[in-house]
mmCIF file of C-alpha atoms in Angstrom:
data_model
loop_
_atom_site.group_PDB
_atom_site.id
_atom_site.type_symbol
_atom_site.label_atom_id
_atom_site.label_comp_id
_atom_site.label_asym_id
_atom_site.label_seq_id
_atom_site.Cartn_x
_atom_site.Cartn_y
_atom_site.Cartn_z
ATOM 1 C CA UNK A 1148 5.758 -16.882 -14.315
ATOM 2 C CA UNK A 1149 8.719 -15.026 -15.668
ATOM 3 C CA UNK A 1150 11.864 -16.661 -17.099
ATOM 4 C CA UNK A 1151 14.271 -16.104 -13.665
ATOM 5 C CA UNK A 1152 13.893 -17.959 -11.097
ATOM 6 C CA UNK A 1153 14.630 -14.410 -8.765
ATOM 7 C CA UNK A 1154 11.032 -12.732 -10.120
ATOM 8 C CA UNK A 1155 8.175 -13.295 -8.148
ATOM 9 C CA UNK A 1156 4.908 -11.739 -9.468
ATOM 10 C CA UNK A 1157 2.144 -10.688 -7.610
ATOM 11 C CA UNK A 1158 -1.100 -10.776 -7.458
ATOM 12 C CA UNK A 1159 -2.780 -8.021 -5.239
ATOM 13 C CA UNK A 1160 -6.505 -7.233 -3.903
ATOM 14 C CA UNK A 1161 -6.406 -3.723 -3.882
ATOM 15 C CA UNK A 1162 -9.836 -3.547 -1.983
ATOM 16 C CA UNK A 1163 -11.192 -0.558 -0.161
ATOM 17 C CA UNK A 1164 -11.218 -2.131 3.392
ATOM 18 C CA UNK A 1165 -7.744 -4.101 3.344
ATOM 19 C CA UNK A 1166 -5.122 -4.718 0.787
ATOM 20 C CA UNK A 1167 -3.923 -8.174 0.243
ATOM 21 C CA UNK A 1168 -0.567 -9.485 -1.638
ATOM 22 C CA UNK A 1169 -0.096 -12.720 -2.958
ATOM 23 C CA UNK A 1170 3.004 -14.705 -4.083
ATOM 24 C CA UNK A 1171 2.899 -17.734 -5.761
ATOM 25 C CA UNK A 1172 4.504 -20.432 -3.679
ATOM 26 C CA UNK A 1173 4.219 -18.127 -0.290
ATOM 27 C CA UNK A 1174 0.080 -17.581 -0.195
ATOM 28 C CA UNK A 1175 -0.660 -13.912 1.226
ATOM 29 C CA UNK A 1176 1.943 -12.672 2.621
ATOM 30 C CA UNK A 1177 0.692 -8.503 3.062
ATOM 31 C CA UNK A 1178 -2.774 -8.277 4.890
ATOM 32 C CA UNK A 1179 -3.042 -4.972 5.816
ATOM 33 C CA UNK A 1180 -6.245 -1.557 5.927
ATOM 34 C CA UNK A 1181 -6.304 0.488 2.989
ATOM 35 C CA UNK A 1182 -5.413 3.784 5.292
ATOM 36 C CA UNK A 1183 -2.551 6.420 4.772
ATOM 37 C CA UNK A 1184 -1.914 8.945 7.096
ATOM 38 C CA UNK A 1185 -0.730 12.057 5.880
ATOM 39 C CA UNK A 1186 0.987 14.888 6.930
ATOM 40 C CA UNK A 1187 -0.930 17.891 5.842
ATOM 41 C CA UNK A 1188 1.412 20.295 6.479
ATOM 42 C CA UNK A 1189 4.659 18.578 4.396
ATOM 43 C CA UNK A 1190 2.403 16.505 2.151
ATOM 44 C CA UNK A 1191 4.441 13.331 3.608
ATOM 45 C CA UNK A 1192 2.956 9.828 4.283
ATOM 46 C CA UNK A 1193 3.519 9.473 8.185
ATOM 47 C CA UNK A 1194 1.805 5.899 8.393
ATOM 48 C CA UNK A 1195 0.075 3.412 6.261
ATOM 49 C CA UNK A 1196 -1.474 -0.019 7.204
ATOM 50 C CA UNK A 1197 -2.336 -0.935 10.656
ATOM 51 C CA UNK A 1198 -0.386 1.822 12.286
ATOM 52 C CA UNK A 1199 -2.356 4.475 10.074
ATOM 53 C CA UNK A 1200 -5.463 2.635 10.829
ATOM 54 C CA UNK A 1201 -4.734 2.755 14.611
ATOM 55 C CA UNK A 1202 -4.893 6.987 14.076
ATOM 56 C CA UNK A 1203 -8.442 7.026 12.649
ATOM 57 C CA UNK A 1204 -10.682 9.361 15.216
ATOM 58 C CA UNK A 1205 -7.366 10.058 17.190
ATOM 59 C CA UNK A 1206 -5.231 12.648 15.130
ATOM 60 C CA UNK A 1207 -3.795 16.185 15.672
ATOM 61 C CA UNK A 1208 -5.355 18.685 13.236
ATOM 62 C CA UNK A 1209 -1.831 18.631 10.762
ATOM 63 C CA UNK A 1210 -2.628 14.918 10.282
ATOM 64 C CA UNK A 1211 -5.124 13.514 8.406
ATOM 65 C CA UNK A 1212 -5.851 9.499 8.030
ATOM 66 C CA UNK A 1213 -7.426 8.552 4.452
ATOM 67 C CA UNK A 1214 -8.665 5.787 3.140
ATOM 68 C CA UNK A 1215 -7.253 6.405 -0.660
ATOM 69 C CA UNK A 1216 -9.811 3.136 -2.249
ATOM 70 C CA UNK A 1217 -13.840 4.452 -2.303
ATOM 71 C CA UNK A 1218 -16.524 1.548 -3.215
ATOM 72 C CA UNK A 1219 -14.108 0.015 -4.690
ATOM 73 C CA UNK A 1220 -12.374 2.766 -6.885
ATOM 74 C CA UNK A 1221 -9.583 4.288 -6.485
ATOM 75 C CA UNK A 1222 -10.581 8.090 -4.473
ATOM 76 C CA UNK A 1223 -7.155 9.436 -4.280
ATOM 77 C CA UNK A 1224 -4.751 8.721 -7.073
ATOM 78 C CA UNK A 1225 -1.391 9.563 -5.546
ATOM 79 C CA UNK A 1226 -2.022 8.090 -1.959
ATOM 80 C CA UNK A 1227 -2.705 4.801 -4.122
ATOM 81 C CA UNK A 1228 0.272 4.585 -5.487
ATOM 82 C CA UNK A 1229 2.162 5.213 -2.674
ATOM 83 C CA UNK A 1230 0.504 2.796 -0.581
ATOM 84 C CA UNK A 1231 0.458 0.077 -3.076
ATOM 85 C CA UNK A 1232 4.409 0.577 -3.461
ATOM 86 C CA UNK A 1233 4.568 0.293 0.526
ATOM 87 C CA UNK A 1234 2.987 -2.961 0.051
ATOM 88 C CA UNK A 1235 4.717 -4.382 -2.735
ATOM 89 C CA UNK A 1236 8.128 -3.562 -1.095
ATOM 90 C CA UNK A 1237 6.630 -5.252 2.084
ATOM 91 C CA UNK A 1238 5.735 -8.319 0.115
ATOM 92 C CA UNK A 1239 9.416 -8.460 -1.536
ATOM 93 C CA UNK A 1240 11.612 -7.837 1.397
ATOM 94 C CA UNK A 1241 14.095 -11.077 0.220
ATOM 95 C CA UNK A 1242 13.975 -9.354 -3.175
ATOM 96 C CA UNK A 1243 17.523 -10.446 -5.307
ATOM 97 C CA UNK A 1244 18.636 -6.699 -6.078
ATOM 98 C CA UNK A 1245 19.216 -8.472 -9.498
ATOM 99 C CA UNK A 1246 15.220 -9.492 -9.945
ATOM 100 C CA UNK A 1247 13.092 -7.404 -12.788
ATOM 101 C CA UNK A 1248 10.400 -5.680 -11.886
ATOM 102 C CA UNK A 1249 6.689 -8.003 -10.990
ATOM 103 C CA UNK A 1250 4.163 -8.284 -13.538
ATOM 104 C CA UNK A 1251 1.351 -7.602 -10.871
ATOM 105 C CA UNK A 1252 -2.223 -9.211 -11.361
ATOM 106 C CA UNK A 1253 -4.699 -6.903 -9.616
ATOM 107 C CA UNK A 1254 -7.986 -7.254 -9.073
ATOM 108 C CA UNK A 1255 -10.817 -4.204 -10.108
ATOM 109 C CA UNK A 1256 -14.720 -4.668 -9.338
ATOM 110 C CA UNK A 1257 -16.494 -5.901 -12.362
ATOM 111 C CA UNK A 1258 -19.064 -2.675 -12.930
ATOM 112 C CA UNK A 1259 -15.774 -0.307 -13.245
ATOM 113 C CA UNK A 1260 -15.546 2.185 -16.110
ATOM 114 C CA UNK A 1261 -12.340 2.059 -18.604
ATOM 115 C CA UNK A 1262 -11.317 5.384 -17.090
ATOM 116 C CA UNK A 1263 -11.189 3.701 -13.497
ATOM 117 C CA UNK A 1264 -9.553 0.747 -14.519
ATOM 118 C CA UNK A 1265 -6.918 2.307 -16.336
ATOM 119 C CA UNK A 1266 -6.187 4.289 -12.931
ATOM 120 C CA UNK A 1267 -5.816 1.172 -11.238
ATOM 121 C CA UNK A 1268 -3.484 -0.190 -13.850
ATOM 122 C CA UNK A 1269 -1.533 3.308 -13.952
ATOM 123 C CA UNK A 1270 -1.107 3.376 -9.723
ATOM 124 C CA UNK A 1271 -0.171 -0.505 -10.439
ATOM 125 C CA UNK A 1272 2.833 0.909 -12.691
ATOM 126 C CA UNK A 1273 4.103 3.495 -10.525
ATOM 127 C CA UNK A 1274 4.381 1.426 -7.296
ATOM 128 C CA UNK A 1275 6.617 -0.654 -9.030
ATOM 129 C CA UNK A 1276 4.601 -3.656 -11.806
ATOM 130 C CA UNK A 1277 6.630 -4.033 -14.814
ATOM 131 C CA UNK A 1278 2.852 -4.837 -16.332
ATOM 132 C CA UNK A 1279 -0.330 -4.999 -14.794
ATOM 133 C CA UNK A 1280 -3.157 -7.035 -15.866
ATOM 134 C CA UNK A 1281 -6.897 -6.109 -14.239
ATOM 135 C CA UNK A 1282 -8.898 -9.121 -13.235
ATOM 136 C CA UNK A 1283 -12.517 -8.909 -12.053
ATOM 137 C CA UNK A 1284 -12.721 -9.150 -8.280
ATOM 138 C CA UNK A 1285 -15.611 -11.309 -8.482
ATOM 139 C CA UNK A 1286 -13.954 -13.811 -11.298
ATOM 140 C CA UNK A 1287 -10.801 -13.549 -8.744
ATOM 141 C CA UNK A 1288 -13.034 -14.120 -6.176
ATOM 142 C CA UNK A 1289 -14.424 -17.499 -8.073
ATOM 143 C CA UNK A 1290 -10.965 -18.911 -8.550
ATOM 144 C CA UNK A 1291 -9.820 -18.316 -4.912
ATOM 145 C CA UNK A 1292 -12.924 -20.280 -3.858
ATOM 146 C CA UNK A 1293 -12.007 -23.338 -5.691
ATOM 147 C CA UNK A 1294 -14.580 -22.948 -8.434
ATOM 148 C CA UNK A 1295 -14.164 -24.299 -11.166
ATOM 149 C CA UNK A 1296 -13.816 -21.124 -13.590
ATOM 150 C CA UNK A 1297 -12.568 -22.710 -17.249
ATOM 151 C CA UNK A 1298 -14.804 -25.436 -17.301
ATOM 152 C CA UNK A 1299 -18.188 -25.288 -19.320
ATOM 153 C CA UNK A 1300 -20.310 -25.212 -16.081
ATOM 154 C CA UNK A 1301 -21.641 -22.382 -14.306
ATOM 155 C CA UNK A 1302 -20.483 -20.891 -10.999
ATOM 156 C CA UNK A 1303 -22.043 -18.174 -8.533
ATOM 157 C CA UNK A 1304 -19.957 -15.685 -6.775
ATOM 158 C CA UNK A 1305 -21.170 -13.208 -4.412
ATOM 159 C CA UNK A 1306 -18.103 -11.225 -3.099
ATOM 160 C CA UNK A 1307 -19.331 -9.087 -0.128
ATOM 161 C CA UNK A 1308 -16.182 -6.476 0.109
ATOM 162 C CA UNK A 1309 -15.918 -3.414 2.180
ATOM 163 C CA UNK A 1310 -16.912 -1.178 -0.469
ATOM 164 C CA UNK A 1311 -18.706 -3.182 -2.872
ATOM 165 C CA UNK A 1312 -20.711 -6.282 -3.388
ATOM 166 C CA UNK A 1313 -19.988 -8.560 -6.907
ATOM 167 C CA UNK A 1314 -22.074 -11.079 -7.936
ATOM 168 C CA UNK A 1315 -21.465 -13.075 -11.214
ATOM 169 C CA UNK A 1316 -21.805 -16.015 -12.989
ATOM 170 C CA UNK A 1317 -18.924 -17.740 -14.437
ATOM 171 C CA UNK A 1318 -18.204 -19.728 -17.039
ATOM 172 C CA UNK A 1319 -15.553 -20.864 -19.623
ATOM 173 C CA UNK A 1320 -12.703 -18.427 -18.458
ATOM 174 C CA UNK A 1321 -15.327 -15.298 -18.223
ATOM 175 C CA UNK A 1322 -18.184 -13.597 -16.551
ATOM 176 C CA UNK A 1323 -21.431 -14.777 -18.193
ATOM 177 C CA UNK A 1324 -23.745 -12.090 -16.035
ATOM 178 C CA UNK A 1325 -22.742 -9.915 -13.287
ATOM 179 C CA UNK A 1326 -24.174 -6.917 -10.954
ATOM 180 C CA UNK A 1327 -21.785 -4.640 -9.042
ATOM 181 C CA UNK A 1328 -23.640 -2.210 -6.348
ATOM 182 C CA UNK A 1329 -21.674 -0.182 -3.922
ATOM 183 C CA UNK A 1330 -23.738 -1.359 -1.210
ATOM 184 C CA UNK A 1331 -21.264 -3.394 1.492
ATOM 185 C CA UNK A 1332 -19.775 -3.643 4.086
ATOM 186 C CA UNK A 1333 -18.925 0.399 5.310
ATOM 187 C CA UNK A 1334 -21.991 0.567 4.529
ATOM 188 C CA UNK A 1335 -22.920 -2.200 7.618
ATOM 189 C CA UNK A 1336 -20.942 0.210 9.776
ATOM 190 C CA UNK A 1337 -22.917 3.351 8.512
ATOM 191 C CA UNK A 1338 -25.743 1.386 9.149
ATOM 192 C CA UNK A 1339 -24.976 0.798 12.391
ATOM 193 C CA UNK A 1340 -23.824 4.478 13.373
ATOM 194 C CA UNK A 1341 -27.090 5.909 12.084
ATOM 195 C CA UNK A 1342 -29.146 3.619 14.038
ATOM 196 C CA UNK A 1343 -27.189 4.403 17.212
ATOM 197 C CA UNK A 1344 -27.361 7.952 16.923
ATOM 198 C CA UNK A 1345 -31.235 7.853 16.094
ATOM 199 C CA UNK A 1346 -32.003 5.349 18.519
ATOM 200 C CA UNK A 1347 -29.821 6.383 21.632
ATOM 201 C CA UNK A 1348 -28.556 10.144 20.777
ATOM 202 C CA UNK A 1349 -25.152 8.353 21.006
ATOM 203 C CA UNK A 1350 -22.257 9.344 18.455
ATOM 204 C CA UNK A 1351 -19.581 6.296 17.853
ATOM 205 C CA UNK A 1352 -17.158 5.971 15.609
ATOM 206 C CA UNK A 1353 -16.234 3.837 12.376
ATOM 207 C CA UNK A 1354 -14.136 1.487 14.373
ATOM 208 C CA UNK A 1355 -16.893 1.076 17.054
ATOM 209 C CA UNK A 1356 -19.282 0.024 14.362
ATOM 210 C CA UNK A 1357 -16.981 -2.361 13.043
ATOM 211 C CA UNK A 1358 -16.558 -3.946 16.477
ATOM 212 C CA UNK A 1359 -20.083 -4.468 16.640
ATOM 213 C CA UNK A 1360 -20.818 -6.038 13.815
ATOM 214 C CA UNK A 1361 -17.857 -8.580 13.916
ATOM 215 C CA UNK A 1362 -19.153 -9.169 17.500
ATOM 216 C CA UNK A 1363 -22.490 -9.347 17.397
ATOM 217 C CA UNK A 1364 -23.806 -8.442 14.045
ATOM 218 C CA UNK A 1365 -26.266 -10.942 12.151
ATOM 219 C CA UNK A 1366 -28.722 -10.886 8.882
ATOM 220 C CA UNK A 1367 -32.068 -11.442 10.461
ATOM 221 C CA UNK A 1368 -33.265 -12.128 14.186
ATOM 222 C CA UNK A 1369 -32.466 -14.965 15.745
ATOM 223 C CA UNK A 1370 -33.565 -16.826 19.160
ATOM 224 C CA UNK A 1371 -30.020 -16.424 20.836
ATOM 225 C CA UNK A 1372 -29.470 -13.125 21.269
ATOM 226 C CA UNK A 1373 -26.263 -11.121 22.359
ATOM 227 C CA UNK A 1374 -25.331 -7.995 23.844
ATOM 228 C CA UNK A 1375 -22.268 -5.552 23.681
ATOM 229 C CA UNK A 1376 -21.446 -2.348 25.445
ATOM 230 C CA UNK A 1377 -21.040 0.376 23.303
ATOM 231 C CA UNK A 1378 -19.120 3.432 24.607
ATOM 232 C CA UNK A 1379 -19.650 7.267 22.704
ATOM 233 C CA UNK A 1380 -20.814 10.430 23.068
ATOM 234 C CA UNK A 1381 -24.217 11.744 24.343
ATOM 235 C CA UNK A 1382 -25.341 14.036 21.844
ATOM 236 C CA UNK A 1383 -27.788 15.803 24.207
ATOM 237 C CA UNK A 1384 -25.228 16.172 26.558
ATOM 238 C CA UNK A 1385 -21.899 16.072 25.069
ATOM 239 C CA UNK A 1386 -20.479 13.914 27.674
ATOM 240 C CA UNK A 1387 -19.268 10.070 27.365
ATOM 241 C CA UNK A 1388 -21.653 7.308 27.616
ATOM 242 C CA UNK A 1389 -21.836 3.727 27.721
ATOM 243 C CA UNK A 1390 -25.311 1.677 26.942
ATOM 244 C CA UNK A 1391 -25.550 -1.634 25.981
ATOM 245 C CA UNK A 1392 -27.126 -3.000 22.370
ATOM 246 C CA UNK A 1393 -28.287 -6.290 21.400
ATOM 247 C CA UNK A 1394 -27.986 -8.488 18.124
ATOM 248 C CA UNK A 1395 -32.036 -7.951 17.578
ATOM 249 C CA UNK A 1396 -31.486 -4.219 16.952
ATOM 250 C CA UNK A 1397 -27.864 -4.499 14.851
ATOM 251 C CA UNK A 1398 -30.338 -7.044 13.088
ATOM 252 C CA UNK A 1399 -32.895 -4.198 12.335
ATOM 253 C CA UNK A 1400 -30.245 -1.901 11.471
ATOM 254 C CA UNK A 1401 -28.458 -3.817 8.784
ATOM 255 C CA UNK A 1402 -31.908 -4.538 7.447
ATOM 256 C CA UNK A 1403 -32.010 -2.546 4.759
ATOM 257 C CA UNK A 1404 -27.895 -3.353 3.344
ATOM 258 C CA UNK A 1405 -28.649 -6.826 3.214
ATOM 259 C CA UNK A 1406 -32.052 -6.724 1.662
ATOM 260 C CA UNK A 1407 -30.051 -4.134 -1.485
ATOM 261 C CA UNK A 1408 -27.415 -7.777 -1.316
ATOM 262 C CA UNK A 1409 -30.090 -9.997 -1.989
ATOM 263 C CA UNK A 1410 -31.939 -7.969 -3.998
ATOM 264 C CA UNK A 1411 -28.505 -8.146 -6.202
ATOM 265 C CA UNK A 1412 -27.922 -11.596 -5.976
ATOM 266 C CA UNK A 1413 -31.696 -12.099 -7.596
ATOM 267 C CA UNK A 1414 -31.331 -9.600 -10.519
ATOM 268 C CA UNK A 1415 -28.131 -11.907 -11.223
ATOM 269 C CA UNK A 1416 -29.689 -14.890 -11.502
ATOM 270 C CA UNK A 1417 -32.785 -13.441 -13.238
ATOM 271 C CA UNK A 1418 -30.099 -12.559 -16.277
ATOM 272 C CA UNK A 1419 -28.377 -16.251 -15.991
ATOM 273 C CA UNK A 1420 -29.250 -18.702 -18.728
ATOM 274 C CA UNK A 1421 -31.160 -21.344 -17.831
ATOM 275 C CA UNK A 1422 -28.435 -24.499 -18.315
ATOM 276 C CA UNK A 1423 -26.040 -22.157 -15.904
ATOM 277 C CA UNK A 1424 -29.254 -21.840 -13.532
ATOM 278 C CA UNK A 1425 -29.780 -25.339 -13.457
ATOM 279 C CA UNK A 1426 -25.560 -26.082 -12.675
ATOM 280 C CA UNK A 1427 -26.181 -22.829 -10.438
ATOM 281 C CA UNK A 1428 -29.096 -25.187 -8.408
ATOM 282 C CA UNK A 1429 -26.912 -28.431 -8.616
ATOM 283 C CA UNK A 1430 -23.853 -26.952 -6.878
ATOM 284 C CA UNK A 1431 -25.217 -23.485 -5.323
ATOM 285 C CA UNK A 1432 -24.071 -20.191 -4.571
ATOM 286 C CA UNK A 1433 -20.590 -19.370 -2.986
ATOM 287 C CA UNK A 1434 -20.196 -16.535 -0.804
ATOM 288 C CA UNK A 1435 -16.723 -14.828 -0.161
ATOM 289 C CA UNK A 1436 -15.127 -11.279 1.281
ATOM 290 C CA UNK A 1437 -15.696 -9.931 4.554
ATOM 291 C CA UNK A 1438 -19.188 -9.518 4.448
ATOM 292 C CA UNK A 1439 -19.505 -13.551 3.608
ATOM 293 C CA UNK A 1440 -18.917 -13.486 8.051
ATOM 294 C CA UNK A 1441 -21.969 -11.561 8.941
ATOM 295 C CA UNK A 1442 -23.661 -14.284 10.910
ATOM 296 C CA UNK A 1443 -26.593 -15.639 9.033
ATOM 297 C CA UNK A 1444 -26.511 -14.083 5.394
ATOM 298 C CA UNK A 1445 -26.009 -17.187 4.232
ATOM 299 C CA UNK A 1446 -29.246 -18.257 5.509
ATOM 300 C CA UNK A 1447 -31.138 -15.175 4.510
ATOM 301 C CA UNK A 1448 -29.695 -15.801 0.743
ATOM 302 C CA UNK A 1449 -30.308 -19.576 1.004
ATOM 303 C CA UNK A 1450 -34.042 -18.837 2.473
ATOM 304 C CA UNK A 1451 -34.585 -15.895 -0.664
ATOM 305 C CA UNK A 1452 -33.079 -17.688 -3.524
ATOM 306 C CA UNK A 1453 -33.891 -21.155 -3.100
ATOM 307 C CA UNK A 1454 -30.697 -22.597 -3.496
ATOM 308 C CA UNK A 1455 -28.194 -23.891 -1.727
ATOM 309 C CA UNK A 1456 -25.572 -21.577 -0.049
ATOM 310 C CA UNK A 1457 -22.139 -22.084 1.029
ATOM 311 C CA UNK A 1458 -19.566 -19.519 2.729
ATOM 312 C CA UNK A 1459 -15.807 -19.585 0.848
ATOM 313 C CA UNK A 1460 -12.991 -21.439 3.001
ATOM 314 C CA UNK A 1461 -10.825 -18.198 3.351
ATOM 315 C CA UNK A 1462 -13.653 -15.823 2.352
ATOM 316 C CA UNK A 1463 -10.959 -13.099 3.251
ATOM 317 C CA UNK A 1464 -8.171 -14.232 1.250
ATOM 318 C CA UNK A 1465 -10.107 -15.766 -1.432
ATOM 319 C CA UNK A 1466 -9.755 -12.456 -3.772
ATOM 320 C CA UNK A 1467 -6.207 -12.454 -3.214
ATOM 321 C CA UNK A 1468 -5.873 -16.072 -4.007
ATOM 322 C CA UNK A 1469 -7.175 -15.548 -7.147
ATOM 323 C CA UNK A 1470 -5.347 -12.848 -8.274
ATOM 324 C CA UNK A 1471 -2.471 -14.987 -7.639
ATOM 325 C CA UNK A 1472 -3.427 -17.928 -8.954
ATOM 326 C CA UNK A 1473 -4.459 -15.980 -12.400
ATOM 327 C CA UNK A 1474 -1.211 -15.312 -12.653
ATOM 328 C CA UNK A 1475 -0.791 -18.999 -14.002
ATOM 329 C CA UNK A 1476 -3.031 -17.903 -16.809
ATOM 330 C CA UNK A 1477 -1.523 -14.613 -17.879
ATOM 331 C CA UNK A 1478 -1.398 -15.243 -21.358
ATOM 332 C CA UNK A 1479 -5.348 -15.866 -21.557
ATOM 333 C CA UNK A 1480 -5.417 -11.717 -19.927
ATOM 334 C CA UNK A 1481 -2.909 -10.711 -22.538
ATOM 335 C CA UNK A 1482 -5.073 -11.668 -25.043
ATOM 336 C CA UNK A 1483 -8.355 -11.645 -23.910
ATOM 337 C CA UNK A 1484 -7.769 -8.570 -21.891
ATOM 338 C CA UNK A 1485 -11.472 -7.744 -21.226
ATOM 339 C CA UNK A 1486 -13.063 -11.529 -20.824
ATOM 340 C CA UNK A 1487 -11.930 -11.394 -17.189
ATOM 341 C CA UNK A 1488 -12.245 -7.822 -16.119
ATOM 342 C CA UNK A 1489 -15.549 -6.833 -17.314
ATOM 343 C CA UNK A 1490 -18.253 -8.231 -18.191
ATOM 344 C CA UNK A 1491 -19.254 -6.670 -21.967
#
């Protein structure tokens, strides 16, 4: 932490579902949707956070809602920045007028290229970081969890985000092996749109999705099943409809997105050594980020893999834990800028 007692770093999980902040001492104190609305007509932000989120589907044609962060990169440069300095002034409201600027850890997915990092770092700058350092999101992920990331021993993450899904194996301060696909959870809600529309001619929105999977979505079919109505629009004959689905057919429709996760989480440990397998076997495979929720993935890994799966205690916050808590370590990023943040 910095010499005055009036500077409070940050750590932040810029992430392309929600954007977390974390001070040290306070926990996470900005959880919030990556959305912006903006006014297309004057160019000005009219909304960000849950307010812009509340817009999406419902906005007059000189407003449009964006979500700046795609699988996990940042889409739109400028909207970033201006939504990460909304956030960062949200997280500092006490702020001493007299306090330096935060040295910001933020966390980037582990397959990103230099040029997207350094973006990240950049939009980190102009909303307001006196320096930013990148940590992986899965490493950040790891620490959050309670794993123990600078000891000799190895430790599974699998960080199910909104637009991507890490997996890595940690050990001694870095990522031993890692796989980053841009398969997560928007692409649940896709899932579940397409499967709607096939199945029922019935057209429902992002946020509909959403609400179904949270209510009633699940990995594989179980013996309980439950049922939600779903309201949208008749394609054949553009008027509203209601019908009702159950957790048997959200099960066949995430299908394929959870197979492309476990699929991911096997090519990882495939690549692992064989003494981090073995501590991999003894203490098992943590699962964290939104997607960790969807009732029954950790069975469907468990049941794949072999081994032993456990869901993160805040597998929401856990990313933005981490980021925080790196901040304890920020001279090992200074000068081992890469051993965190990609794995080489």
């Amino acid at each position: 932490m910095g010499k005055f007692s009036f500077t409070q770093d940050l750590g932040i999980d810029l992430g392309t579902a929600n954007t977390l902040v974390y001070i040290k001492g306070k926990g996470v104190v900005v959880r919030e949707p990556s959305v912006v609305a903006k006014n297309n007509t004057t160019g000005t932000i009219e909304a960000v956070g849950s307010d812009a989120r509340n817009m999406i589907g419902r906005t007059p044609g000189n407003i449009s809602v964006i979500r700046p962060m795609k699988d996990g990169v940042i889409a739109d440069y400028d909207t970033t920045a201006a939504m990460m300095k909304y956030y960062i002034r949200l997280a500092q409201k006490k702020r001493s007028p007299f306090a330096r600027k935060p040295n910001v850890m933020v966390c980037v997915p582990s397959g990103i290229t230099m040029v997207e990092e350094r973006a990240v770092i950049d939009a980190t700058k102009q909303a307001g970081a006196r320096e930013a350092f990148p940590v992986s999101e899965p490493f950040a992920a790891a620490i959050g969890a309670g794993l123990p990331v600078w000891e000799p021993t190895g430790s599974m993450i699998v960080d199910i985000g909104g637009g991507t899904t890490e997996v890595a194996v940690i050990s001694l301060g870095g990522v031993v092996t890692s796989q980053s696909i841009r398969t997560a959870g928007d692409d649940m809600d896709e899932a579940i749109i397409q499967y709607i529309r096939k199945k029922y001619s019935l057209m429902i929105g992002v946020r509909s999705a959403e609400t179904v999977k949270m209510e009633i979505g699940q990995a594989h079919v179980t013996d309980e099943e439950t049922s939600i109505d779903l309201r949208g629009r008749d394609l054949l004959t553009g008027l509203p409809k209601t019908i009702t689905v159950t957790s048997t057919e959200i099960a066949d429709a995430l299908s394929d997105t959870v197979t492309a996760i476990v699929e991911a989480v096997k090519v990882t440990l495939e690549k692992t050594p064989p003494e981090l397998s073995a501590d991999i076997m003894e203490r098992g495979i943590v699962l964290s980020g939104g997607g960790a929720l969807l009732k029954g993935l950790d069975d469907v890994i468990s049941d794949e893999t072999k081994m032993p799966v456990f869901i993160a205690e805040s597998p929401l916050d856990s990313v933005a834990i981490g980021t925080g808590k790196a901040l304890e370590y920020i001279e090992h990023f200074k000068s081992h800028p890469n051993v965190a943040s990609r794995n080489n």
